[in-house]
mmCIF file of C-alpha atoms in Angstrom:
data_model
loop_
_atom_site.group_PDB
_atom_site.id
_atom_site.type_symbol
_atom_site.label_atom_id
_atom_site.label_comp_id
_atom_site.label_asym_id
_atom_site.label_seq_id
_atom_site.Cartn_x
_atom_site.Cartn_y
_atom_site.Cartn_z
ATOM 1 C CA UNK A 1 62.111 106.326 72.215
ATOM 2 C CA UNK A 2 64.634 109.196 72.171
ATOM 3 C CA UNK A 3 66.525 109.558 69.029
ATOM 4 C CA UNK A 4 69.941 110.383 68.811
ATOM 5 C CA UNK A 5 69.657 114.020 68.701
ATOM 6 C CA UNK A 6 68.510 114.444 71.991
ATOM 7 C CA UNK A 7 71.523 113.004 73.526
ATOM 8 C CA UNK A 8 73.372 115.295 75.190
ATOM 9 C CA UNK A 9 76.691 113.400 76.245
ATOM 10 C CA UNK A 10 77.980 109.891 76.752
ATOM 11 C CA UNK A 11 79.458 107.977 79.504
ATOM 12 C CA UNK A 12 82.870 106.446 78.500
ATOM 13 C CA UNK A 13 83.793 103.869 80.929
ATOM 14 C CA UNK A 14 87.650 103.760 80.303
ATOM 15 C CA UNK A 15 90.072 101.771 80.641
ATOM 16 C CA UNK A 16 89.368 100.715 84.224
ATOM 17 C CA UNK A 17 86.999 100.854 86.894
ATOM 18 C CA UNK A 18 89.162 100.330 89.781
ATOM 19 C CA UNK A 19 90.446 103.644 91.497
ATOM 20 C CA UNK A 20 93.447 102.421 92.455
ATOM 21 C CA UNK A 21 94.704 101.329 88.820
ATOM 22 C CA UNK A 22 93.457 105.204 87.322
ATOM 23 C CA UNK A 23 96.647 107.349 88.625
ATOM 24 C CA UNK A 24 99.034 104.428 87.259
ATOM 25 C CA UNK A 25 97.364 104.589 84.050
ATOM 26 C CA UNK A 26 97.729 108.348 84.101
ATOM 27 C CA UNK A 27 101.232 108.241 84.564
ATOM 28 C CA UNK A 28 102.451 105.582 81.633
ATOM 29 C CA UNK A 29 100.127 106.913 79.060
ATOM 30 C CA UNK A 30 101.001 110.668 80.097
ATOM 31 C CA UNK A 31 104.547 109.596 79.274
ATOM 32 C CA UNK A 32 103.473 107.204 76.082
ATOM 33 C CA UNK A 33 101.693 110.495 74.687
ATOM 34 C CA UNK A 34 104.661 112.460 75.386
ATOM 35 C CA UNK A 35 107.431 110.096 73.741
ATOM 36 C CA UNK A 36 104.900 109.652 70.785
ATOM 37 C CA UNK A 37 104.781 113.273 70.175
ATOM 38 C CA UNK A 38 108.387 113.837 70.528
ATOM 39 C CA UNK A 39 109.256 110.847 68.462
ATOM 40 C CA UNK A 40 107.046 111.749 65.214
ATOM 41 C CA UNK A 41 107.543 115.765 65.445
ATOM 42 C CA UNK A 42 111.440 114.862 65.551
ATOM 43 C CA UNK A 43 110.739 112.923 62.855
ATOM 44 C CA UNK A 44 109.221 115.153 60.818
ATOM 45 C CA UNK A 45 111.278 117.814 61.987
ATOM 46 C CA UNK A 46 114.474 115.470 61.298
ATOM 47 C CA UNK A 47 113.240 114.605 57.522
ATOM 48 C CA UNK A 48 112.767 118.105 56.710
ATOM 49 C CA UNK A 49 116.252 119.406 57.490
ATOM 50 C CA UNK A 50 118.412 116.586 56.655
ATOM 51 C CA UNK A 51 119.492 116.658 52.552
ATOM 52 C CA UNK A 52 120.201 112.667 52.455
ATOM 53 C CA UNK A 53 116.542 112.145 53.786
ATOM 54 C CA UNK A 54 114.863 114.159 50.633
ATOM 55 C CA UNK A 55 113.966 111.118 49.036
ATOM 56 C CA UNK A 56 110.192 109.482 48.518
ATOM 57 C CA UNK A 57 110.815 107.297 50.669
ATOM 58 C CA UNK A 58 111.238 109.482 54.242
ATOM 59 C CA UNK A 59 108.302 112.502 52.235
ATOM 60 C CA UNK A 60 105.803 109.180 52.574
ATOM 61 C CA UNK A 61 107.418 108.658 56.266
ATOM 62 C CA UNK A 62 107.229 112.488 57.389
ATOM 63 C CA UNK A 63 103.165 112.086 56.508
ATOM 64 C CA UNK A 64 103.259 109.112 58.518
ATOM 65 C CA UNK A 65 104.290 110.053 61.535
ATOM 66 C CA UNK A 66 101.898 113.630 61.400
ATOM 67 C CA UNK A 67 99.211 111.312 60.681
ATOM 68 C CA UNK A 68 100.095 109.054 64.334
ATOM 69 C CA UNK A 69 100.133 112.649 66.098
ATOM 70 C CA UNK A 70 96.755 112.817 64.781
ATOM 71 C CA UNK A 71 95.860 110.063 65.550
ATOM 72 C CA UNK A 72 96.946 109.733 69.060
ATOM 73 C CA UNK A 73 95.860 113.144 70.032
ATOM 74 C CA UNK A 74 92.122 112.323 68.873
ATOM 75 C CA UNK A 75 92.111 109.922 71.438
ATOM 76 C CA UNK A 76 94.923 110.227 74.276
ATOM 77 C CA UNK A 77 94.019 113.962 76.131
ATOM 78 C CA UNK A 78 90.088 112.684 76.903
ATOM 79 C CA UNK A 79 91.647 109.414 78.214
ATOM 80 C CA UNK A 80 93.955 111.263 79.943
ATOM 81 C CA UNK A 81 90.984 113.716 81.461
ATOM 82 C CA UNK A 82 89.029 110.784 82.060
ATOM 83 C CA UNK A 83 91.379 108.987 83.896
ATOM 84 C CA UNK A 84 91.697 111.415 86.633
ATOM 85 C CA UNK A 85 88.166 112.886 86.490
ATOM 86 C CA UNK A 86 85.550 112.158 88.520
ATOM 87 C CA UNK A 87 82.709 112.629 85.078
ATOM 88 C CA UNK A 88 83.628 110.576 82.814
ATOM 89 C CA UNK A 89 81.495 112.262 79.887
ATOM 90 C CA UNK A 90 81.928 113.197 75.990
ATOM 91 C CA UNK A 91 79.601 115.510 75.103
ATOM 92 C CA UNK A 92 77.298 114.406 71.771
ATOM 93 C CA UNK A 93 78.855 116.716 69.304
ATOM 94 C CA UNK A 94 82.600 115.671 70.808
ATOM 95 C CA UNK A 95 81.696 111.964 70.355
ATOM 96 C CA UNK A 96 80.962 112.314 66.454
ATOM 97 C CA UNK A 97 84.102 114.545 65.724
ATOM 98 C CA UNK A 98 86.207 111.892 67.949
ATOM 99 C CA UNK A 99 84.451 109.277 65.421
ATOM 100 C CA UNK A 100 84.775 111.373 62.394
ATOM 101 C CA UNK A 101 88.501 111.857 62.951
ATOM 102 C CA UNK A 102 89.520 108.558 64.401
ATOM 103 C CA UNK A 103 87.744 106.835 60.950
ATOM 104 C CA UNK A 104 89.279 109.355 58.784
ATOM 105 C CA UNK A 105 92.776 108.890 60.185
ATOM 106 C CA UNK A 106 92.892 105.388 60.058
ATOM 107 C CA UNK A 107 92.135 105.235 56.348
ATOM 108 C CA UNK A 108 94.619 107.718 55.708
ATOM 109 C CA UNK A 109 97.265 105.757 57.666
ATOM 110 C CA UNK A 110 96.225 102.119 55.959
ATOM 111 C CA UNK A 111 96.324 103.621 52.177
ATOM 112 C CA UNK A 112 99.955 105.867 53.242
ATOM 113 C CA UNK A 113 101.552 101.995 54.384
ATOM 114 C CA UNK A 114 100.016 101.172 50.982
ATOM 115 C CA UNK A 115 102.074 104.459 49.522
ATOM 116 C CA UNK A 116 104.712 103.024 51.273
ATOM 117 C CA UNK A 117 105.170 99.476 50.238
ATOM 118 C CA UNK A 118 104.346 100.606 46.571
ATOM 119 C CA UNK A 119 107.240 103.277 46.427
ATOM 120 C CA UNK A 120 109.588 100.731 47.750
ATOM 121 C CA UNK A 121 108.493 98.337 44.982
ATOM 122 C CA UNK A 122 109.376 100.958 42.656
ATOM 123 C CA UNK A 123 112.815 101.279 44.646
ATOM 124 C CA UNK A 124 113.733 97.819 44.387
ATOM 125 C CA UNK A 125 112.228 96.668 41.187
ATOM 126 C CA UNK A 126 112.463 99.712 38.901
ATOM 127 C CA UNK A 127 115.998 101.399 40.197
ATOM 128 C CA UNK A 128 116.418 103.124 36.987
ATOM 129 C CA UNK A 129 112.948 104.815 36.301
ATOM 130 C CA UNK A 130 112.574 105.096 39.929
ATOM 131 C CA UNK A 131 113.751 108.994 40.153
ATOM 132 C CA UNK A 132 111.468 109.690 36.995
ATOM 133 C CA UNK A 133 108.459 107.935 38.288
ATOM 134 C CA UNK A 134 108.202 108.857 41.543
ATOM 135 C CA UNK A 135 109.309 112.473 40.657
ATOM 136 C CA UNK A 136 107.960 115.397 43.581
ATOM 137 C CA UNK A 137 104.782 115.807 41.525
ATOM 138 C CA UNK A 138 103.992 112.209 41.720
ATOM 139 C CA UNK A 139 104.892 111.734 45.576
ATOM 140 C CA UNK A 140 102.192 114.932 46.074
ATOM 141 C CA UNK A 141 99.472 113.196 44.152
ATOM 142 C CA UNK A 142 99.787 109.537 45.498
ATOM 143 C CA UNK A 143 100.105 111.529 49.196
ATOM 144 C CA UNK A 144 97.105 113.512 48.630
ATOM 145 C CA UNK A 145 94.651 110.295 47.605
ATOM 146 C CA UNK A 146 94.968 108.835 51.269
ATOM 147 C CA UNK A 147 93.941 112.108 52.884
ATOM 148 C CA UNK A 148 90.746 113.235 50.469
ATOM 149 C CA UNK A 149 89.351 109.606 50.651
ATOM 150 C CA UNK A 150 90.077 108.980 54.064
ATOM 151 C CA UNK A 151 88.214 111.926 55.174
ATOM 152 C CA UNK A 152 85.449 111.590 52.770
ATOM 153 C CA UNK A 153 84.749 107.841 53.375
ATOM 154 C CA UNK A 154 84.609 109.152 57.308
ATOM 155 C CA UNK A 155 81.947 111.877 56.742
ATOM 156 C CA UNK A 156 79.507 109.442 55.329
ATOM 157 C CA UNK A 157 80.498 106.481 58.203
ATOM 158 C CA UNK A 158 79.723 109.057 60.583
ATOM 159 C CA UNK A 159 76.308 110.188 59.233
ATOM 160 C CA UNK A 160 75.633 106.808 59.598
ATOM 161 C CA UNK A 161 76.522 107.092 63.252
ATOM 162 C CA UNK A 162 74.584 109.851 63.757
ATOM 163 C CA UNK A 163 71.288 107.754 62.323
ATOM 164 C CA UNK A 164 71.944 105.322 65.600
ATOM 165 C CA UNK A 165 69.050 105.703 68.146
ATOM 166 C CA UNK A 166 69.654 105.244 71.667
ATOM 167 C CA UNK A 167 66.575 104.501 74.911
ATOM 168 C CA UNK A 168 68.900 106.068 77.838
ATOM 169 C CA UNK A 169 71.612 103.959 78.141
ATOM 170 C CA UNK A 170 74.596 106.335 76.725
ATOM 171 C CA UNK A 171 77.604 104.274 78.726
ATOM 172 C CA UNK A 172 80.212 103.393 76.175
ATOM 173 C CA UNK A 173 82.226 100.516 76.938
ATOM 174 C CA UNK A 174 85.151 102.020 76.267
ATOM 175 C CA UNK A 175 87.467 104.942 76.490
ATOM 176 C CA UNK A 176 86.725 106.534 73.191
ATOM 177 C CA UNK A 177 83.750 107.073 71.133
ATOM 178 C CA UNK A 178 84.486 103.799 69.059
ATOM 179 C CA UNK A 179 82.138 102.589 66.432
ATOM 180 C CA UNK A 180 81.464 99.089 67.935
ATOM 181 C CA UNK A 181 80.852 100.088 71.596
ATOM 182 C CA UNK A 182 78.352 102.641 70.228
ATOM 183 C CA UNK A 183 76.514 99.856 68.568
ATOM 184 C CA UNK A 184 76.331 97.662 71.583
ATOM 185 C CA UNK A 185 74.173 100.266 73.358
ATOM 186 C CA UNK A 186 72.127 101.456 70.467
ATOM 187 C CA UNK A 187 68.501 99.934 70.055
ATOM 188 C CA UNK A 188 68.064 101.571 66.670
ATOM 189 C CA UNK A 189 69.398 101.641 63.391
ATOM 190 C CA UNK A 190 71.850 99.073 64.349
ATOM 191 C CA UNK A 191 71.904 97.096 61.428
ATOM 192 C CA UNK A 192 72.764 99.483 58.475
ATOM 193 C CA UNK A 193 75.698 101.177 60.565
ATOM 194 C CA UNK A 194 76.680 97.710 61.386
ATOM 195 C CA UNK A 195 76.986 96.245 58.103
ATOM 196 C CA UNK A 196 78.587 99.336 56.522
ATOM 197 C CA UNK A 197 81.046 99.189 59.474
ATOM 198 C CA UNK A 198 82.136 95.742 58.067
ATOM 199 C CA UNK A 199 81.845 95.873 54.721
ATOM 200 C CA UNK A 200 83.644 99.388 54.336
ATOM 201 C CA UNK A 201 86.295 98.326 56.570
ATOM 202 C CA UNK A 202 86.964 94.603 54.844
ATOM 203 C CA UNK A 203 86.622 96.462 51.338
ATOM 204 C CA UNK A 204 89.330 98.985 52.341
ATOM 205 C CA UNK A 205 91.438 96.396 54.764
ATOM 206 C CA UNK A 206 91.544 94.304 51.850
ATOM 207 C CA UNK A 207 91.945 96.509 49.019
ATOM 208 C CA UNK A 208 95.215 98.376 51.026
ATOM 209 C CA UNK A 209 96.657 94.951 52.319
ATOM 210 C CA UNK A 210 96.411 93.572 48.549
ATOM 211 C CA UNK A 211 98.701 96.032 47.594
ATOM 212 C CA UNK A 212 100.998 95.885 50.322
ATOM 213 C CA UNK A 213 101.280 92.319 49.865
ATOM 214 C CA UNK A 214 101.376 92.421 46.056
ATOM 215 C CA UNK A 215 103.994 95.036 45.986
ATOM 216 C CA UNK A 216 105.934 92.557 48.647
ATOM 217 C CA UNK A 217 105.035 89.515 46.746
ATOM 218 C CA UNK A 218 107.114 91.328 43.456
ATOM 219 C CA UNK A 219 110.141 92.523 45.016
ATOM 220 C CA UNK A 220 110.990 89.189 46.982
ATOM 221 C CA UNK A 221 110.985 87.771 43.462
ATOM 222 C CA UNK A 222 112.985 90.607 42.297
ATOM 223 C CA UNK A 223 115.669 90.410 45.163
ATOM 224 C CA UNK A 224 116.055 86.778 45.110
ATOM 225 C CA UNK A 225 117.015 87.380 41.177
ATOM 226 C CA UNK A 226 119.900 89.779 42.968
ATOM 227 C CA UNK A 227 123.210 88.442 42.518
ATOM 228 C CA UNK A 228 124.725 90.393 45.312
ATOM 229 C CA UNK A 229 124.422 89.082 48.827
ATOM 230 C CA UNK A 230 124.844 92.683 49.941
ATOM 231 C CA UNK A 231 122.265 93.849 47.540
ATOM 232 C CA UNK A 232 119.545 91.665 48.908
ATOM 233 C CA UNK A 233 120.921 92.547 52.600
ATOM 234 C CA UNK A 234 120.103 96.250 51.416
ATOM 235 C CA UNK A 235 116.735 95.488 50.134
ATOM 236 C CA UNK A 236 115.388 93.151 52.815
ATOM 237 C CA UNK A 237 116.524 95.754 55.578
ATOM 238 C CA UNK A 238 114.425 98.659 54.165
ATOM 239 C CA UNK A 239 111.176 96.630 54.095
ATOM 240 C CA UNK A 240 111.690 95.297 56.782
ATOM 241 C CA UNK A 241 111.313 98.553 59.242
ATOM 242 C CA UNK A 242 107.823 99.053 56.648
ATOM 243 C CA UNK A 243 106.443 95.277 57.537
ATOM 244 C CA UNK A 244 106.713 95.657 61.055
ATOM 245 C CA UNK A 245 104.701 98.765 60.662
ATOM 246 C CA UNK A 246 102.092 96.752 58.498
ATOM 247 C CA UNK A 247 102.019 94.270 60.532
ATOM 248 C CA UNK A 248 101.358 95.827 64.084
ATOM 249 C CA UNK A 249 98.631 98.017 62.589
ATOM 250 C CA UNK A 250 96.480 95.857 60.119
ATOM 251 C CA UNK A 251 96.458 93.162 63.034
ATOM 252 C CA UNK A 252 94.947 95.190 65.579
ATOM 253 C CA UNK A 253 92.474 96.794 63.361
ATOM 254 C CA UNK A 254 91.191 93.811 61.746
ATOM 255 C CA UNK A 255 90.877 91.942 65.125
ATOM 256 C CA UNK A 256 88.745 94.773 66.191
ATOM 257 C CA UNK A 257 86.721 96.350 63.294
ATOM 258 C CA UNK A 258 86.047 92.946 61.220
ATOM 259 C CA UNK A 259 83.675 91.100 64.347
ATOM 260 C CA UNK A 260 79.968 91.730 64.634
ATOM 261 C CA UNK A 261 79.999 94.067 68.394
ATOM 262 C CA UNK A 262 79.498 91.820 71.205
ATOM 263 C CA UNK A 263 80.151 92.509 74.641
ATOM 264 C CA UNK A 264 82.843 90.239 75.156
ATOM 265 C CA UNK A 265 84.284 91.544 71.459
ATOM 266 C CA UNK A 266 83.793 95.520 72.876
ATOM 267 C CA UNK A 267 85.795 94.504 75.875
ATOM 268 C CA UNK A 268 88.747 93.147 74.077
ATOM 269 C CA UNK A 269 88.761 95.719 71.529
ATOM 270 C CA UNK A 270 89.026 98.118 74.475
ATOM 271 C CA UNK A 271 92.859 96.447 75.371
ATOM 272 C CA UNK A 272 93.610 96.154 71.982
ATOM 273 C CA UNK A 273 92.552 99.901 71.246
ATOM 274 C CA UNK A 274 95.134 100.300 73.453
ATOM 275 C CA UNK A 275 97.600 99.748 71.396
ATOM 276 C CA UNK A 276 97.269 101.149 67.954
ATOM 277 C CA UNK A 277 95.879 104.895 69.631
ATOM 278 C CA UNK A 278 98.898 104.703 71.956
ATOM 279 C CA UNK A 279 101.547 102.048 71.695
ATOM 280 C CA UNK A 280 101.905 101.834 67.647
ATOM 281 C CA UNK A 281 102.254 105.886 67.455
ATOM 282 C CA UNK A 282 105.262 105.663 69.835
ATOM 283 C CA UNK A 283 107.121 102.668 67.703
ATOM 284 C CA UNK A 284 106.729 103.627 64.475
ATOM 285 C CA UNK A 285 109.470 106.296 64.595
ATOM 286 C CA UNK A 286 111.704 103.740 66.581
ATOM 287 C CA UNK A 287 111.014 101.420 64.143
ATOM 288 C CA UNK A 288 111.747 103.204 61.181
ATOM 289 C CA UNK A 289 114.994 104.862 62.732
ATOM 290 C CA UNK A 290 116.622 101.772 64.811
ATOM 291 C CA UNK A 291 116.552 100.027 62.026
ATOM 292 C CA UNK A 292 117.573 102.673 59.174
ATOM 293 C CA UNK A 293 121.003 103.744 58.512
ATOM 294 C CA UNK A 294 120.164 106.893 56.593
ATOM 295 C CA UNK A 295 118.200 108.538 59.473
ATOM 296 C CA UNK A 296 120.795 107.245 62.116
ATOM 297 C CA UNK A 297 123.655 109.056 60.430
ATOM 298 C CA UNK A 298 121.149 112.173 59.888
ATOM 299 C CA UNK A 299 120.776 111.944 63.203
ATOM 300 C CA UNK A 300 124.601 111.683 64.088
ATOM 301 C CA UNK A 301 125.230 115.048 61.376
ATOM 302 C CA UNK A 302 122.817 117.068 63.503
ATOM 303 C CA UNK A 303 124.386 116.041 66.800
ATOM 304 C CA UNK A 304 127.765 116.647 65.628
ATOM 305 C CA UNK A 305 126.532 120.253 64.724
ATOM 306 C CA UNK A 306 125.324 120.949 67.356
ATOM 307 C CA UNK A 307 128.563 119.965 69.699
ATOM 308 C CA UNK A 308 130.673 121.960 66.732
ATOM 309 C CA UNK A 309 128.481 125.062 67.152
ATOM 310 C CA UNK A 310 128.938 124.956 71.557
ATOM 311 C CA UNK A 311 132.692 124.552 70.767
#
């Protein structure tokens, strides 16, 4: 039985088989990847110039959306590649940094919407210490946490990887090197990567979503206290951009990450994959500016700059 060192590459199967569906796919997720990156580098780009988006609030949001380029560029460009090549391989070494990123970046993401939903807590239900306590120094440190444990909670998921053992079947069910595909088509050390798989991920699911939903839990009870009808108008329409956000991304991830690897699971993860690596990337930043006034008048300042400066 070979072990997993001497396997060279992988098969990834994609998205589809059928060669008819592959240049359509090409197309829409060419242009997916390309709004995506446009959306969150404006984004970033947008927060960074604009002096009424310097607050907690859009810092958290900036990291965000650098984290969903990331994330969607781990992923998207071998799709892409694979979708119009004729070898459909990952080389060994490319499969476990595609892992070791894609695990690190989602725990970054999960525990920055945890960020999130605690600064607006501090928004809404501590106005007046709210520019003390969540000073620049603060922001930095509760920023950096997601990023050092996210990455160091993937290094030791992907050793674990790396301790699978395979006996010649290397096609992966999928269209990136995905934990639970890779599990299917293992025969060894199956059982250890697949019970860390599900306990890390329902120990840090849980932990992040508790504090999401705690910190949501407080500040309905402190805007229902509000006396002002426009007050609670205010507070409900900034969480609500942040919710949608939660909501999307938990869902997909628990769906897919909290089920023992089955074939049937493995193929609906695949669709579902779909859309947190490409579909969430591209809404977040519509989400978080359709629905926000600040960044729609930032948005209106720079335009009206730039027409002033061509006059």
């Amino acid at each position: 039985m070979p072990n997993f060192t001497d396997v060279t590459e992988f098969l990834l199967v994609g998205l589809t088989r059928r060669q008819e569906l592959r240049v359509l796919f090409f197309v829409v997720f060419l242009v997916v990847y390309m709004v995506t990156l446009l959306g969150n580098i404006g984004m970033i780009i947008l927060i960074s110039i604009s002096p009424q988006l310097q607050s907690p609030m859009y810092f958290f949001l900036s990291h965000l959306s650098f984290v969903d380029v990331l994330f969607t560029s781990n992923v998207t460009p071998k799709m892409l590649e694979n979708l119009i090549s004729e070898t459909k391989t990952i080389s060994y070494v490319g499969c476990l940094v595609q892992c070791y990123f894609f695990i690190a970046l989602v725990h970054v993401e999960v525990y920055i919407l945890a960020v999130m939903a605690f600064d607006r807590y501090m928004a809404i239900c501590n106005p007046l210490l709210y520019s003390s306590k969540m000073s620049r120094v603060v922001c930095i440190r509760l920023i950096s946490v997601p990023y050092v444990y996210g990455f160091s909670v993937s290094l030791i998921c992907t050793l674990w990887t790396y301790g699978l053992y395979f006996c010649g079947n290397v096609k992966i069910n999928h269209f990136y090197c995905a934990d639970p595909p890779l599990i299917k088509i293992a025969c060894g050390g199956v059982h250890i990567k697949e019970y860390t798989m599900i306990v890390i991920a329902g120990i840090n699911f849980t932990y992040s979503l508790s504090v999401v939903l705690i910190s949501y839990v407080l500040i309905v009870v402190a805007v229902l206290r509000m006396h002002s009808a426009d007050g609670r108008r205010k507070a409900f329409s900034t969480c609500g951009s942040h919710l949608t956000a939660v909501s999307m991304f938990y869902g997909t991830l628990i769906f897919m990450y909290l089920r023992r690897p089955t074939e049937e699971s493995v193929e609906q993860g695949k669709m579902v994959a779909v859309f947190y690596t490409s579909v969430i990337p591209m809404l977040n930043p519509m989400i978080y500016s359709l629905r926000n006034k600040d960044v729609k008048e930032a948005v209106c300042k720079i335009v009206a700059k730039a027409n002033l400066r061509k006059g």
